[in-house]
Amino acid sequence: MHALRAVFAPTCSPFREKPFLLERLMLIESGSPVAADTRVGISLTINGQHRELQVAPWTTLLDLLRETLDLTGTKKGCDHGQCGACTVLVDGVRVNSCLALAVMKDGAEVTTVEGLAGLSNGGAGSNGLHPMQAAFVEHDAFQCGYCTPGQLCSSVGMMNEGHAHSRDEIREAMSGNICRCGAYTNIVDAIEDVMAQDGAAQDLGAAR
Ligand code: FES
Ligand code: FES
């Protein structure tokens, strides 16, 4: 542990800003100093494509997606797990990718907004969109669009969880995804629409 702190802490901003990353790194600590050019081999299936990757142990899943794989649909907002802009699906579960070390997701299946259409049971619609994407367009559920990839992945993950059945429950379940433009009403409309199509919503038409 001391070796890791000595090697990384003085120069590596992720550890200054996110001490918990250092704690996570203990899981792969070998007990000896780790060189700054250390890379760990991992395999991920990203949007249906198998990838063998060499990553620095401290690389977040968000940075791997954006900086290495050029999948820039996933957004970096707060980089501290507070805004949800970086939400992706890992094995069908919504995850803040800024809080996940890539090495911790070895072997996982990752879906970003770029691959969302491929998750649709009936395949992408004629417009090439996942039903949730189409509903966001239909309900004008965004303004600047910065939060939208995270909102989309989070809403699909929320439906996988199966806990939200009303507008209030949708709002609660989506509360980790911040929209600075305040498009919340239309976002909930879009999600509710898809849930209705899916038969998941029980009290549609509740007071808005
Ligand atoms: S960028 Fe990950 S939660 Fe804000
Ligand atoms: S649409 Fe602008 S932040 Fe949500």
mmCIF file of C-alpha atoms and ligand atoms in Angstrom:
data_model
loop_
_atom_site.group_PDB
_atom_site.id
_atom_site.type_symbol
_atom_site.label_atom_id
_atom_site.label_comp_id
_atom_site.label_asym_id
_atom_site.label_seq_id
_atom_site.Cartn_x
_atom_site.Cartn_y
_atom_site.Cartn_z
ATOM 1 C CA MET A 1 0.000 0.000 0.000
ATOM 2 C CA HIS A 2 2.754 2.424 0.897
ATOM 3 C CA ALA A 3 4.514 1.620 -2.362
ATOM 4 C CA LEU A 4 1.401 2.400 -4.357
ATOM 5 C CA ARG A 5 0.831 5.632 -2.508
ATOM 6 C CA ALA A 6 4.440 6.628 -3.062
ATOM 7 C CA VAL A 7 4.352 5.855 -6.761
ATOM 8 C CA PHE A 8 0.962 7.307 -7.679
ATOM 9 C CA ALA A 9 -0.290 9.742 -5.114
ATOM 10 C CA PRO A 10 2.107 12.624 -5.767
ATOM 11 C CA THR A 11 1.460 12.812 -9.485
ATOM 12 C CA CYS A 12 -1.794 11.081 -10.267
ATOM 13 C CA SER A 13 -4.807 13.363 -10.006
ATOM 14 C CA PRO A 14 -7.408 10.570 -9.761
ATOM 15 C CA PHE A 15 -5.973 9.617 -6.389
ATOM 16 C CA ARG A 16 -5.886 13.186 -5.164
ATOM 17 C CA GLU A 17 -9.495 13.731 -6.213
ATOM 18 C CA LYS A 18 -10.855 10.265 -5.497
ATOM 19 C CA PRO A 19 -9.098 8.583 -2.580
ATOM 20 C CA PHE A 20 -11.471 5.626 -2.922
ATOM 21 C CA LEU A 21 -9.764 4.682 -6.182
ATOM 22 C CA LEU A 22 -6.629 3.993 -4.215
ATOM 23 C CA GLU A 23 -8.617 1.725 -1.921
ATOM 24 C CA ARG A 24 -10.020 -0.153 -4.930
ATOM 25 C CA LEU A 25 -6.517 -0.538 -6.288
ATOM 26 C CA MET A 26 -5.584 -2.497 -3.177
ATOM 27 C CA LEU A 27 -7.472 -5.390 -4.760
ATOM 28 C CA ILE A 28 -4.859 -5.735 -7.453
ATOM 29 C CA GLU A 29 -1.900 -4.688 -5.396
ATOM 30 C CA SER A 30 1.049 -7.075 -5.721
ATOM 31 C CA GLY A 31 2.887 -5.751 -2.687
ATOM 32 C CA SER A 32 5.701 -4.252 -4.724
ATOM 33 C CA PRO A 33 6.038 -0.845 -6.359
ATOM 34 C CA VAL A 34 3.917 -0.447 -9.474
ATOM 35 C CA ALA A 35 5.516 1.339 -12.376
ATOM 36 C CA ALA A 36 3.685 4.235 -13.948
ATOM 37 C CA ASP A 37 3.602 2.370 -17.262
ATOM 38 C CA THR A 38 1.960 -0.723 -15.756
ATOM 39 C CA ARG A 39 -0.832 -2.138 -17.886
ATOM 40 C CA VAL A 40 -3.315 -4.890 -17.056
ATOM 41 C CA GLY A 41 -4.925 -7.091 -19.684
ATOM 42 C CA ILE A 42 -8.720 -7.182 -19.563
ATOM 43 C CA SER A 43 -11.445 -8.311 -21.908
ATOM 44 C CA LEU A 44 -14.736 -6.515 -22.338
ATOM 45 C CA THR A 45 -17.648 -6.885 -24.682
ATOM 46 C CA ILE A 46 -18.581 -3.344 -25.608
ATOM 47 C CA ASN A 47 -21.747 -2.785 -27.593
ATOM 48 C CA GLY A 48 -21.594 -6.396 -28.735
ATOM 49 C CA GLN A 49 -17.969 -6.239 -29.821
ATOM 50 C CA HIS A 50 -15.367 -8.286 -27.945
ATOM 51 C CA ARG A 51 -12.302 -6.241 -27.024
ATOM 52 C CA GLU A 52 -8.966 -7.300 -25.542
ATOM 53 C CA LEU A 53 -7.471 -4.243 -23.866
ATOM 54 C CA GLN A 54 -4.389 -3.220 -21.959
ATOM 55 C CA VAL A 55 -5.287 -0.609 -19.353
ATOM 56 C CA ALA A 56 -3.523 1.227 -16.583
ATOM 57 C CA PRO A 57 -4.900 -0.095 -13.275
ATOM 58 C CA TRP A 58 -6.235 3.338 -12.322
ATOM 59 C CA THR A 59 -8.157 3.934 -15.565
ATOM 60 C CA THR A 60 -11.857 4.459 -15.012
ATOM 61 C CA LEU A 61 -14.339 2.785 -17.299
ATOM 62 C CA LEU A 62 -15.440 6.273 -18.373
ATOM 63 C CA ASP A 63 -11.949 7.291 -19.450
ATOM 64 C CA LEU A 64 -11.409 3.968 -21.197
ATOM 65 C CA LEU A 65 -14.593 4.480 -23.210
ATOM 66 C CA ARG A 66 -13.997 8.109 -24.060
ATOM 67 C CA GLU A 67 -10.240 8.469 -24.285
ATOM 68 C CA THR A 68 -9.114 5.054 -25.532
ATOM 69 C CA LEU A 69 -12.083 3.723 -27.474
ATOM 70 C CA ASP A 70 -13.396 7.075 -28.718
ATOM 71 C CA LEU A 71 -16.916 6.253 -27.526
ATOM 72 C CA THR A 72 -17.620 9.845 -26.605
ATOM 73 C CA GLY A 73 -21.397 9.454 -26.371
ATOM 74 C CA THR A 74 -20.898 8.728 -22.682
ATOM 75 C CA LYS A 75 -20.393 12.093 -21.004
ATOM 76 C CA LYS A 76 -18.150 13.243 -18.199
ATOM 77 C CA GLY A 77 -20.011 15.675 -15.979
ATOM 78 C CA CYS A 78 -18.930 15.814 -12.357
ATOM 79 C CA ASP A 79 -16.486 12.858 -12.535
ATOM 80 C CA HIS A 80 -17.447 12.221 -8.911
ATOM 81 C CA GLY A 81 -20.547 10.032 -9.073
ATOM 82 C CA GLN A 82 -22.932 12.921 -8.511
ATOM 83 C CA CYS A 83 -24.605 13.688 -11.849
ATOM 84 C CA GLY A 84 -25.209 10.439 -13.760
ATOM 85 C CA ALA A 85 -23.953 11.836 -17.085
ATOM 86 C CA CYS A 86 -21.531 8.919 -17.352
ATOM 87 C CA THR A 87 -24.134 6.172 -16.822
ATOM 88 C CA VAL A 88 -23.633 3.027 -18.901
ATOM 89 C CA LEU A 89 -24.983 -0.505 -18.585
ATOM 90 C CA VAL A 90 -22.641 -3.186 -17.257
ATOM 91 C CA ASP A 91 -24.190 -6.638 -17.589
ATOM 92 C CA GLY A 92 -27.537 -4.862 -17.864
ATOM 93 C CA VAL A 93 -27.071 -2.891 -14.648
ATOM 94 C CA ARG A 94 -26.704 0.886 -14.724
ATOM 95 C CA VAL A 95 -23.344 2.055 -13.455
ATOM 96 C CA ASN A 96 -21.654 5.412 -13.021
ATOM 97 C CA SER A 97 -18.656 4.714 -15.211
ATOM 98 C CA CYS A 98 -16.635 7.519 -13.603
ATOM 99 C CA LEU A 99 -16.648 5.500 -10.359
ATOM 100 C CA ALA A 100 -15.773 2.142 -11.910
ATOM 101 C CA LEU A 101 -12.212 1.080 -12.559
ATOM 102 C CA ALA A 102 -11.978 -0.669 -15.907
ATOM 103 C CA VAL A 103 -9.990 -3.530 -14.375
ATOM 104 C CA MET A 104 -12.884 -4.214 -11.995
ATOM 105 C CA LYS A 105 -15.155 -4.886 -14.964
ATOM 106 C CA ASP A 106 -12.959 -7.494 -16.628
ATOM 107 C CA GLY A 107 -15.155 -9.938 -18.539
ATOM 108 C CA ALA A 108 -18.238 -7.735 -18.409
ATOM 109 C CA GLU A 109 -20.642 -6.736 -21.126
ATOM 110 C CA VAL A 110 -20.817 -2.962 -21.446
ATOM 111 C CA THR A 111 -23.472 -1.048 -23.327
ATOM 112 C CA THR A 112 -23.086 2.647 -24.025
ATOM 113 C CA VAL A 113 -25.552 4.951 -25.732
ATOM 114 C CA GLU A 114 -23.883 4.070 -29.043
ATOM 115 C CA GLY A 115 -24.982 0.439 -28.590
ATOM 116 C CA LEU A 116 -28.354 1.000 -26.977
ATOM 117 C CA ALA A 117 -30.347 0.300 -30.141
ATOM 118 C CA GLY A 118 -28.815 -3.173 -30.269
ATOM 119 C CA LEU A 119 -30.396 -3.988 -26.889
ATOM 120 C CA SER A 120 -33.943 -3.537 -28.083
ATOM 121 C CA ASN A 121 -35.858 -6.839 -28.080
ATOM 122 C CA GLY A 122 -37.451 -6.112 -31.391
ATOM 123 C CA GLY A 123 -34.254 -4.603 -32.717
ATOM 124 C CA ALA A 124 -33.848 -0.958 -33.507
ATOM 125 C CA GLY A 125 -36.854 0.733 -35.032
ATOM 126 C CA SER A 126 -36.936 1.876 -38.633
ATOM 127 C CA ASN A 127 -35.232 5.031 -37.414
ATOM 128 C CA GLY A 128 -32.347 2.955 -36.012
ATOM 129 C CA LEU A 129 -33.184 3.947 -32.443
ATOM 130 C CA HIS A 130 -33.914 2.040 -29.253
ATOM 131 C CA PRO A 131 -37.553 2.655 -28.224
ATOM 132 C CA MET A 132 -36.306 4.780 -25.324
ATOM 133 C CA GLN A 133 -34.296 6.954 -27.717
ATOM 134 C CA ALA A 134 -37.307 7.295 -29.999
ATOM 135 C CA ALA A 135 -39.492 8.261 -27.023
ATOM 136 C CA PHE A 136 -36.997 10.931 -25.922
ATOM 137 C CA VAL A 137 -37.213 12.426 -29.412
ATOM 138 C CA GLU A 138 -40.996 12.121 -29.486
ATOM 139 C CA HIS A 139 -41.409 13.811 -26.098
ATOM 140 C CA ASP A 140 -38.707 16.435 -26.636
ATOM 141 C CA ALA A 141 -37.001 15.099 -23.509
ATOM 142 C CA PHE A 142 -33.787 17.107 -23.809
ATOM 143 C CA GLN A 143 -32.518 20.577 -24.500
ATOM 144 C CA CYS A 144 -28.708 20.738 -24.643
ATOM 145 C CA GLY A 145 -28.524 16.931 -24.664
ATOM 146 C CA TYR A 146 -25.491 16.646 -22.415
ATOM 147 C CA CYS A 147 -27.232 14.503 -19.820
ATOM 148 C CA THR A 148 -29.209 12.522 -22.402
ATOM 149 C CA PRO A 149 -26.894 9.522 -22.977
ATOM 150 C CA GLY A 150 -26.811 8.944 -19.221
ATOM 151 C CA GLN A 151 -30.561 9.460 -18.912
ATOM 152 C CA LEU A 152 -31.145 6.918 -21.687
ATOM 153 C CA CYS A 153 -28.854 4.224 -20.271
ATOM 154 C CA SER A 154 -30.159 4.839 -16.769
ATOM 155 C CA SER A 155 -33.791 4.590 -17.836
ATOM 156 C CA VAL A 156 -33.178 1.300 -19.661
ATOM 157 C CA GLY A 157 -31.337 -0.002 -16.581
ATOM 158 C CA MET A 158 -34.193 1.190 -14.392
ATOM 159 C CA MET A 159 -36.661 -0.776 -16.478
ATOM 160 C CA ASN A 160 -34.431 -3.856 -16.131
ATOM 161 C CA GLU A 161 -34.657 -3.438 -12.346
ATOM 162 C CA GLY A 162 -38.447 -3.535 -12.530
ATOM 163 C CA HIS A 163 -39.042 -1.535 -9.338
ATOM 164 C CA ALA A 164 -40.580 1.642 -10.763
ATOM 165 C CA HIS A 165 -44.226 1.469 -11.793
ATOM 166 C CA SER A 166 -45.530 5.002 -11.322
ATOM 167 C CA ARG A 167 -44.432 8.527 -12.212
ATOM 168 C CA ASP A 168 -43.276 9.146 -8.665
ATOM 169 C CA GLU A 169 -41.317 5.901 -8.646
ATOM 170 C CA ILE A 170 -39.766 6.753 -12.010
ATOM 171 C CA ARG A 171 -38.733 10.159 -10.655
ATOM 172 C CA GLU A 172 -37.245 8.550 -7.555
ATOM 173 C CA ALA A 173 -35.446 5.837 -9.524
ATOM 174 C CA MET A 174 -34.027 8.411 -11.949
ATOM 175 C CA SER A 175 -33.004 10.914 -9.266
ATOM 176 C CA GLY A 176 -29.322 10.084 -9.736
ATOM 177 C CA ASN A 177 -29.398 11.569 -13.228
ATOM 178 C CA ILE A 178 -29.248 15.343 -13.126
ATOM 179 C CA CYS A 179 -30.517 17.475 -16.006
ATOM 180 C CA ARG A 180 -29.212 21.012 -15.820
ATOM 181 C CA CYS A 181 -31.743 22.080 -18.448
ATOM 182 C CA GLY A 182 -34.603 20.878 -16.266
ATOM 183 C CA ALA A 183 -36.178 18.610 -18.875
ATOM 184 C CA TYR A 184 -37.428 16.275 -16.156
ATOM 185 C CA THR A 185 -41.133 16.367 -16.989
ATOM 186 C CA ASN A 186 -40.518 15.373 -20.596
ATOM 187 C CA ILE A 187 -37.956 12.758 -19.588
ATOM 188 C CA VAL A 188 -40.501 11.096 -17.301
ATOM 189 C CA ASP A 189 -43.116 11.350 -20.070
ATOM 190 C CA ALA A 190 -40.763 9.509 -22.425
ATOM 191 C CA ILE A 191 -39.915 6.794 -19.912
ATOM 192 C CA GLU A 192 -43.546 6.353 -18.966
ATOM 193 C CA ASP A 193 -44.453 5.994 -22.634
ATOM 194 C CA VAL A 194 -41.935 3.190 -23.134
ATOM 195 C CA MET A 195 -43.002 1.496 -19.916
ATOM 196 C CA ALA A 196 -46.598 1.622 -21.088
ATOM 197 C CA GLN A 197 -45.598 -0.021 -24.364
ATOM 198 C CA ASP A 198 -43.747 -2.604 -22.287
ATOM 199 C CA GLY A 199 -46.673 -3.055 -19.887
ATOM 200 C CA ALA A 200 -44.476 -2.038 -16.960
ATOM 201 C CA ALA A 201 -46.315 1.055 -15.774
ATOM 202 C CA GLN A 202 -49.313 0.452 -13.549
ATOM 203 C CA ASP A 203 -50.775 3.861 -12.916
ATOM 204 C CA LEU A 204 -50.330 5.713 -16.152
ATOM 205 C CA GLY A 205 -52.193 8.943 -16.290
ATOM 206 C CA ALA A 206 -51.398 9.800 -12.692
ATOM 207 C CA ALA A 207 -51.261 13.496 -11.917
ATOM 208 C CA ARG A 208 -48.337 15.197 -13.591
HETATM 209 S S1 FES B 1 -19.589 12.064 -14.454
HETATM 210 FE FE1 FES B 1 -20.032 10.225 -13.427
HETATM 211 S S2 FES B 1 -21.641 10.731 -12.074
HETATM 212 FE FE2 FES B 1 -21.073 12.640 -12.948
HETATM 213 S S1 FES B 2 -30.803 18.319 -21.600
HETATM 214 FE FE1 FES B 2 -29.285 19.730 -20.973
HETATM 215 S S2 FES B 2 -28.515 18.820 -19.146
HETATM 216 FE FE2 FES B 2 -30.229 17.617 -19.620
#
